[in-house]
Amino acid sequence: MPVIAVLGALFVLGFERLVEWQYGPMGIVGLLLLTIGIKAKNPTCSSLGAVVLAVMVAGPAL
């Protein structure tokens, strides 16, 4: 069980670094809002985080 927790934490940290490197501080804010919204079961917060991430990803295409 501790091995799974360590692997999960490494994956989350790696994904967070990738988002920060690719999309900057706003990507981290979107990821943070999405994560907090999912954990708190708050649809407003998670939706706001998802929209921020979607705008960051689709921004260059617009």
PDB file of N, CA and C in Angstrom:
ATOM      1  N   MET A   1       0.804  -1.200   0.000  1.00  0.00           N
ATOM      2  CA  MET A   1       0.000   0.000   0.000  1.00  0.00           C
ATOM      3  C   MET A   1       0.854   1.274   0.000  1.00  0.00           C
ATOM      4  N   PRO A   2       1.929   1.369   0.819  1.00  0.00           N
ATOM      5  CA  PRO A   2       2.755   2.579   0.776  1.00  0.00           C
ATOM      6  C   PRO A   2       3.425   2.787  -0.586  1.00  0.00           C
ATOM      7  N   VAL A   3       3.719   1.698  -1.296  1.00  0.00           N
ATOM      8  CA  VAL A   3       4.345   1.829  -2.612  1.00  0.00           C
ATOM      9  C   VAL A   3       3.381   2.508  -3.579  1.00  0.00           C
ATOM     10  N   ILE A   4       2.109   2.162  -3.501  1.00  0.00           N
ATOM     11  CA  ILE A   4       1.109   2.772  -4.375  1.00  0.00           C
ATOM     12  C   ILE A   4       0.959   4.255  -4.049  1.00  0.00           C
ATOM     13  N   ALA A   5       0.997   4.602  -2.767  1.00  0.00           N
ATOM     14  CA  ALA A   5       0.890   6.005  -2.370  1.00  0.00           C
ATOM     15  C   ALA A   5       2.094   6.799  -2.864  1.00  0.00           C
ATOM     16  N   VAL A   6       3.278   6.234  -2.768  1.00  0.00           N
ATOM     17  CA  VAL A   6       4.485   6.922  -3.240  1.00  0.00           C
ATOM     18  C   VAL A   6       4.438   7.090  -4.756  1.00  0.00           C
ATOM     19  N   LEU A   7       4.033   6.064  -5.465  1.00  0.00           N
ATOM     20  CA  LEU A   7       3.928   6.165  -6.928  1.00  0.00           C
ATOM     21  C   LEU A   7       2.871   7.188  -7.337  1.00  0.00           C
ATOM     22  N   GLY A   8       1.762   7.209  -6.626  1.00  0.00           N
ATOM     23  CA  GLY A   8       0.723   8.204  -6.907  1.00  0.00           C
ATOM     24  C   GLY A   8       1.223   9.621  -6.679  1.00  0.00           C
ATOM     25  N   ALA A   9       1.953   9.820  -5.579  1.00  0.00           N
ATOM     26  CA  ALA A   9       2.501  11.145  -5.285  1.00  0.00           C
ATOM     27  C   ALA A   9       3.522  11.563  -6.340  1.00  0.00           C
ATOM     28  N   LEU A  10       4.356  10.642  -6.775  1.00  0.00           N
ATOM     29  CA  LEU A  10       5.332  10.961  -7.824  1.00  0.00           C
ATOM     30  C   LEU A  10       4.649  11.326  -9.134  1.00  0.00           C
ATOM     31  N   PHE A  11       3.590  10.610  -9.470  1.00  0.00           N
ATOM     32  CA  PHE A  11       2.849  10.909 -10.691  1.00  0.00           C
ATOM     33  C   PHE A  11       2.225  12.300 -10.614  1.00  0.00           C
ATOM     34  N   VAL A  12       1.610  12.620  -9.476  1.00  0.00           N
ATOM     35  CA  VAL A  12       0.977  13.927  -9.311  1.00  0.00           C
ATOM     36  C   VAL A  12       2.010  15.039  -9.382  1.00  0.00           C
ATOM     37  N   LEU A  13       3.143  14.865  -8.713  1.00  0.00           N
ATOM     38  CA  LEU A  13       4.191  15.886  -8.763  1.00  0.00           C
ATOM     39  C   LEU A  13       4.764  16.048 -10.172  1.00  0.00           C
ATOM     40  N   GLY A  14       4.945  14.945 -10.859  1.00  0.00           N
ATOM     41  CA  GLY A  14       5.433  15.017 -12.234  1.00  0.00           C
ATOM     42  C   GLY A  14       4.452  15.717 -13.156  1.00  0.00           C
ATOM     43  N   PHE A  15       3.173  15.418 -12.995  1.00  0.00           N
ATOM     44  CA  PHE A  15       2.144  16.054 -13.813  1.00  0.00           C
ATOM     45  C   PHE A  15       2.061  17.544 -13.505  1.00  0.00           C
ATOM     46  N   GLU A  16       2.187  17.893 -12.221  1.00  0.00           N
ATOM     47  CA  GLU A  16       2.154  19.294 -11.828  1.00  0.00           C
ATOM     48  C   GLU A  16       3.326  20.059 -12.437  1.00  0.00           C
ATOM     49  N   ARG A  17       4.499  19.466 -12.425  1.00  0.00           N
ATOM     50  CA  ARG A  17       5.677  20.116 -13.026  1.00  0.00           C
ATOM     51  C   ARG A  17       5.504  20.281 -14.537  1.00  0.00           C
ATOM     52  N   LEU A  18       4.908  19.284 -15.173  1.00  0.00           N
ATOM     53  CA  LEU A  18       4.667  19.368 -16.615  1.00  0.00           C
ATOM     54  C   LEU A  18       3.710  20.503 -16.936  1.00  0.00           C
ATOM     55  N   VAL A  19       2.634  20.611 -16.165  1.00  0.00           N
ATOM     56  CA  VAL A  19       1.668  21.689 -16.398  1.00  0.00           C
ATOM     57  C   VAL A  19       2.310  23.044 -16.147  1.00  0.00           C
ATOM     58  N   GLU A  20       3.101  23.140 -15.068  1.00  0.00           N
ATOM     59  CA  GLU A  20       3.762  24.411 -14.768  1.00  0.00           C
ATOM     60  C   GLU A  20       4.755  24.792 -15.862  1.00  0.00           C
ATOM     61  N   TRP A  21       5.485  23.830 -16.362  1.00  0.00           N
ATOM     62  CA  TRP A  21       6.466  24.094 -17.409  1.00  0.00           C
ATOM     63  C   TRP A  21       5.778  24.488 -18.716  1.00  0.00           C
ATOM     64  N   GLN A  22       4.701  23.802 -19.032  1.00  0.00           N
ATOM     65  CA  GLN A  22       4.025  24.023 -20.311  1.00  0.00           C
ATOM     66  C   GLN A  22       3.140  25.269 -20.295  1.00  0.00           C
ATOM     67  N   TYR A  23       2.395  25.477 -19.197  1.00  0.00           N
ATOM     68  CA  TYR A  23       1.369  26.524 -19.189  1.00  0.00           C
ATOM     69  C   TYR A  23       1.593  27.625 -18.160  1.00  0.00           C
ATOM     70  N   GLY A  24       2.646  27.538 -17.372  1.00  0.00           N
ATOM     71  CA  GLY A  24       2.982  28.603 -16.437  1.00  0.00           C
ATOM     72  C   GLY A  24       2.110  28.620 -15.191  1.00  0.00           C
ATOM     73  N   PRO A  25       2.121  29.738 -14.504  1.00  0.00           N
ATOM     74  CA  PRO A  25       1.385  29.837 -13.241  1.00  0.00           C
ATOM     75  C   PRO A  25      -0.128  29.679 -13.389  1.00  0.00           C
ATOM     76  N   MET A  26      -0.696  30.147 -14.489  1.00  0.00           N
ATOM     77  CA  MET A  26      -2.148  29.989 -14.676  1.00  0.00           C
ATOM     78  C   MET A  26      -2.532  28.520 -14.823  1.00  0.00           C
ATOM     79  N   GLY A  27      -1.666  27.721 -15.392  1.00  0.00           N
ATOM     80  CA  GLY A  27      -1.926  26.286 -15.474  1.00  0.00           C
ATOM     81  C   GLY A  27      -1.963  25.653 -14.101  1.00  0.00           C
ATOM     82  N   ILE A  28      -1.069  26.090 -13.215  1.00  0.00           N
ATOM     83  CA  ILE A  28      -1.058  25.592 -11.842  1.00  0.00           C
ATOM     84  C   ILE A  28      -2.327  26.026 -11.118  1.00  0.00           C
ATOM     85  N   VAL A  29      -2.764  27.267 -11.329  1.00  0.00           N
ATOM     86  CA  VAL A  29      -3.999  27.747 -10.692  1.00  0.00           C
ATOM     87  C   VAL A  29      -5.190  26.921 -11.163  1.00  0.00           C
ATOM     88  N   GLY A  30      -5.269  26.650 -12.452  1.00  0.00           N
ATOM     89  CA  GLY A  30      -6.364  25.831 -12.977  1.00  0.00           C
ATOM     90  C   GLY A  30      -6.333  24.421 -12.432  1.00  0.00           C
ATOM     91  N   LEU A  31      -5.151  23.838 -12.373  1.00  0.00           N
ATOM     92  CA  LEU A  31      -5.017  22.484 -11.831  1.00  0.00           C
ATOM     93  C   LEU A  31      -5.373  22.452 -10.350  1.00  0.00           C
ATOM     94  N   LEU A  32      -4.968  23.474  -9.614  1.00  0.00           N
ATOM     95  CA  LEU A  32      -5.285  23.558  -8.195  1.00  0.00           C
ATOM     96  C   LEU A  32      -6.792  23.703  -7.973  1.00  0.00           C
ATOM     97  N   LEU A  33      -7.437  24.572  -8.745  1.00  0.00           N
ATOM     98  CA  LEU A  33      -8.887  24.729  -8.627  1.00  0.00           C
ATOM     99  C   LEU A  33      -9.622  23.432  -8.964  1.00  0.00           C
ATOM    100  N   LEU A  34      -9.177  22.762 -10.004  1.00  0.00           N
ATOM    101  CA  LEU A  34      -9.809  21.508 -10.397  1.00  0.00           C
ATOM    102  C   LEU A  34      -9.652  20.456  -9.306  1.00  0.00           C
ATOM    103  N   THR A  35      -8.469  20.346  -8.748  1.00  0.00           N
ATOM    104  CA  THR A  35      -8.209  19.354  -7.711  1.00  0.00           C
ATOM    105  C   THR A  35      -9.010  19.647  -6.446  1.00  0.00           C
ATOM    106  N   ILE A  36      -9.017  20.902  -6.022  1.00  0.00           N
ATOM    107  CA  ILE A  36      -9.772  21.268  -4.821  1.00  0.00           C
ATOM    108  C   ILE A  36     -11.265  21.042  -5.039  1.00  0.00           C
ATOM    109  N   GLY A  37     -11.757  21.395  -6.203  1.00  0.00           N
ATOM    110  CA  GLY A  37     -13.176  21.196  -6.494  1.00  0.00           C
ATOM    111  C   GLY A  37     -13.586  19.739  -6.491  1.00  0.00           C
ATOM    112  N   ILE A  38     -12.726  18.874  -7.008  1.00  0.00           N
ATOM    113  CA  ILE A  38     -13.050  17.448  -7.029  1.00  0.00           C
ATOM    114  C   ILE A  38     -13.010  16.875  -5.615  1.00  0.00           C
ATOM    115  N   LYS A  39     -11.985  17.236  -4.848  1.00  0.00           N
ATOM    116  CA  LYS A  39     -11.870  16.699  -3.488  1.00  0.00           C
ATOM    117  C   LYS A  39     -12.970  17.223  -2.576  1.00  0.00           C
ATOM    118  N   ALA A  40     -13.373  18.478  -2.752  1.00  0.00           N
ATOM    119  CA  ALA A  40     -14.407  19.075  -1.911  1.00  0.00           C
ATOM    120  C   ALA A  40     -15.811  18.828  -2.456  1.00  0.00           C
ATOM    121  N   LYS A  41     -15.886  18.156  -3.607  1.00  0.00           N
ATOM    122  CA  LYS A  41     -17.160  17.904  -4.287  1.00  0.00           C
ATOM    123  C   LYS A  41     -17.923  19.213  -4.545  1.00  0.00           C
ATOM    124  N   ASN A  42     -17.160  20.205  -4.994  1.00  0.00           N
ATOM    125  CA  ASN A  42     -17.707  21.513  -5.308  1.00  0.00           C
ATOM    126  C   ASN A  42     -17.704  21.678  -6.825  1.00  0.00           C
ATOM    127  N   PRO A  43     -18.870  21.585  -7.462  1.00  0.00           N
ATOM    128  CA  PRO A  43     -18.893  21.660  -8.934  1.00  0.00           C
ATOM    129  C   PRO A  43     -18.475  23.019  -9.484  1.00  0.00           C
ATOM    130  N   THR A  44     -18.704  24.088  -8.749  1.00  0.00           N
ATOM    131  CA  THR A  44     -18.313  25.412  -9.228  1.00  0.00           C
ATOM    132  C   THR A  44     -16.797  25.539  -9.318  1.00  0.00           C
ATOM    133  N   CYS A  45     -16.128  25.115  -8.270  1.00  0.00           N
ATOM    134  CA  CYS A  45     -14.666  25.219  -8.233  1.00  0.00           C
ATOM    135  C   CYS A  45     -14.024  24.303  -9.279  1.00  0.00           C
ATOM    136  N   SER A  46     -14.525  23.078  -9.387  1.00  0.00           N
ATOM    137  CA  SER A  46     -13.944  22.160 -10.364  1.00  0.00           C
ATOM    138  C   SER A  46     -14.236  22.611 -11.799  1.00  0.00           C
ATOM    139  N   SER A  47     -15.410  23.177 -12.025  1.00  0.00           N
ATOM    140  CA  SER A  47     -15.726  23.683 -13.361  1.00  0.00           C
ATOM    141  C   SER A  47     -14.844  24.865 -13.730  1.00  0.00           C
ATOM    142  N   LEU A  48     -14.606  25.740 -12.759  1.00  0.00           N
ATOM    143  CA  LEU A  48     -13.747  26.885 -13.011  1.00  0.00           C
ATOM    144  C   LEU A  48     -12.324  26.439 -13.338  1.00  0.00           C
ATOM    145  N   GLY A  49     -11.828  25.455 -12.600  1.00  0.00           N
ATOM    146  CA  GLY A  49     -10.498  24.923 -12.890  1.00  0.00           C
ATOM    147  C   GLY A  49     -10.420  24.273 -14.255  1.00  0.00           C
ATOM    148  N   ALA A  50     -11.464  23.532 -14.620  1.00  0.00           N
ATOM    149  CA  ALA A  50     -11.488  22.887 -15.933  1.00  0.00           C
ATOM    150  C   ALA A  50     -11.527  23.922 -17.058  1.00  0.00           C
ATOM    151  N   VAL A  51     -12.280  24.991 -16.854  1.00  0.00           N
ATOM    152  CA  VAL A  51     -12.351  26.045 -17.873  1.00  0.00           C
ATOM    153  C   VAL A  51     -11.006  26.742 -18.021  1.00  0.00           C
ATOM    154  N   VAL A  52     -10.339  27.024 -16.902  1.00  0.00           N
ATOM    155  CA  VAL A  52      -9.023  27.669 -16.965  1.00  0.00           C
ATOM    156  C   VAL A  52      -8.042  26.787 -17.735  1.00  0.00           C
ATOM    157  N   LEU A  53      -8.033  25.488 -17.427  1.00  0.00           N
ATOM    158  CA  LEU A  53      -7.126  24.581 -18.142  1.00  0.00           C
ATOM    159  C   LEU A  53      -7.487  24.475 -19.627  1.00  0.00           C
ATOM    160  N   ALA A  54      -8.784  24.433 -19.918  1.00  0.00           N
ATOM    161  CA  ALA A  54      -9.203  24.346 -21.324  1.00  0.00           C
ATOM    162  C   ALA A  54      -8.790  25.586 -22.105  1.00  0.00           C
ATOM    163  N   VAL A  55      -8.922  26.753 -21.482  1.00  0.00           N
ATOM    164  CA  VAL A  55      -8.510  27.998 -22.154  1.00  0.00           C
ATOM    165  C   VAL A  55      -7.000  28.020 -22.353  1.00  0.00           C
ATOM    166  N   MET A  56      -6.270  27.525 -21.369  1.00  0.00           N
ATOM    167  CA  MET A  56      -4.804  27.482 -21.499  1.00  0.00           C
ATOM    168  C   MET A  56      -4.371  26.537 -22.626  1.00  0.00           C
ATOM    169  N   VAL A  57      -5.059  25.406 -22.746  1.00  0.00           N
ATOM    170  CA  VAL A  57      -4.700  24.445 -23.783  1.00  0.00           C
ATOM    171  C   VAL A  57      -5.126  24.933 -25.165  1.00  0.00           C
ATOM    172  N   ALA A  58      -6.334  25.526 -25.258  1.00  0.00           N
ATOM    173  CA  ALA A  58      -6.865  25.951 -26.547  1.00  0.00           C
ATOM    174  C   ALA A  58      -6.386  27.346 -26.953  1.00  0.00           C
ATOM    175  N   GLY A  59      -5.739  28.062 -26.063  1.00  0.00           N
ATOM    176  CA  GLY A  59      -5.300  29.419 -26.345  1.00  0.00           C
ATOM    177  C   GLY A  59      -4.469  29.575 -27.600  1.00  0.00           C
ATOM    178  N   PRO A  60      -3.433  28.743 -27.797  1.00  0.00           N
ATOM    179  CA  PRO A  60      -2.631  28.882 -29.024  1.00  0.00           C
ATOM    180  C   PRO A  60      -3.407  28.592 -30.305  1.00  0.00           C
ATOM    181  N   ALA A  61      -4.448  27.782 -30.210  1.00  0.00           N
ATOM    182  CA  ALA A  61      -5.227  27.446 -31.406  1.00  0.00           C
ATOM    183  C   ALA A  61      -6.173  28.562 -31.794  1.00  0.00           C
ATOM    184  N   LEU A  62      -6.497  29.424 -30.853  1.00  0.00           N
ATOM    185  CA  LEU A  62      -7.415  30.517 -31.162  1.00  0.00           C
ATOM    186  C   LEU A  62      -6.637  31.586 -31.841  1.00  0.00           C
TER     187      LEU A  62
END
